[in-house]
Protein backbone atom coordinates (compact mmCIF):
# COMPACT_ATOMS: atom_id res chain seq x y z
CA UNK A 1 0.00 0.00 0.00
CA UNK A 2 1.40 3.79 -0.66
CA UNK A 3 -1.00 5.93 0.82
CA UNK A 4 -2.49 7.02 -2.70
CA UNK A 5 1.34 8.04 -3.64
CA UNK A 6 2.82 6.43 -7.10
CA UNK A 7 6.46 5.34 -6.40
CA UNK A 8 8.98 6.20 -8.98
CA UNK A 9 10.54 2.82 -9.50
CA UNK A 10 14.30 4.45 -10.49
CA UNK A 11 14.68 6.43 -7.10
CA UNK A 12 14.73 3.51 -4.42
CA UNK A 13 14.50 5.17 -1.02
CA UNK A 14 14.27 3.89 2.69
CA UNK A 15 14.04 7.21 4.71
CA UNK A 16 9.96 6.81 6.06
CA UNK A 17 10.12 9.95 7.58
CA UNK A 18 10.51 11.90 4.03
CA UNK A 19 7.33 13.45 2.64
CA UNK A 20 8.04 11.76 -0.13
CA UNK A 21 8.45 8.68 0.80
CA UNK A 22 5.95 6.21 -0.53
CA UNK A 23 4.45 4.19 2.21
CA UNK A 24 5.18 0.83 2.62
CA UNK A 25 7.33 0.95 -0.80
CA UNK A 26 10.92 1.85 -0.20
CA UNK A 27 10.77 4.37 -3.62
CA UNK A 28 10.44 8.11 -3.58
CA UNK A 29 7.54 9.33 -5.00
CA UNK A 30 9.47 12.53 -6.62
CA UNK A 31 10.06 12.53 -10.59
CA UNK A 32 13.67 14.00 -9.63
CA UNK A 33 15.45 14.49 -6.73
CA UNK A 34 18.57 16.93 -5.99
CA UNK A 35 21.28 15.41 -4.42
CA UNK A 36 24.25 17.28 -2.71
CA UNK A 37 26.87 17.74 -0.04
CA UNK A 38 28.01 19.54 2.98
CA UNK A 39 31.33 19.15 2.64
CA UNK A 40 33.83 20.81 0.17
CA UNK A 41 35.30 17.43 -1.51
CA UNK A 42 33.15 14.68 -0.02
CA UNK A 43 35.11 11.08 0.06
CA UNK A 44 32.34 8.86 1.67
CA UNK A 45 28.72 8.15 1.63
CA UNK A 46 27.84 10.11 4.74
CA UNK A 47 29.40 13.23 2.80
CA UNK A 48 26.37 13.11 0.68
CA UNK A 49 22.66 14.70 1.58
CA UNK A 50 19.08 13.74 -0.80
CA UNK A 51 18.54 17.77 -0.38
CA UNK A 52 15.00 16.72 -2.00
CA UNK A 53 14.20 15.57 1.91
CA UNK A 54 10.78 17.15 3.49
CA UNK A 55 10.03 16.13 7.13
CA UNK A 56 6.74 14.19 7.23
């Protein structure tokens, strides 16, 4: 079930607590997300941020 959302199938996502999230489905339900940083030459995973993220 995703709450009346339709999950884009190409942006897999397990973060429940985005708006965006898509219930039960671990997809986004975003056409296109932005993706960034907060640091000036990232060199592991944690370096990145989905800046697309809305608190539920």
């Amino acid at each position: 079930m995703s709450f009346g959302k339709n999950a884009n199938r190409c942006i897999g996502c397990t973060v429940a607590s985005c708006r965006h999230h898509c219930g039960d489905e671990d997809y986004c339900t975003l056409e296109k997300v932005s993706i960034g940083t907060h640091e000036p030459h990232p060199t592991v995973c944690e370096c990145v941020d989905c800046e697309s993220f809305e608190k539920k």
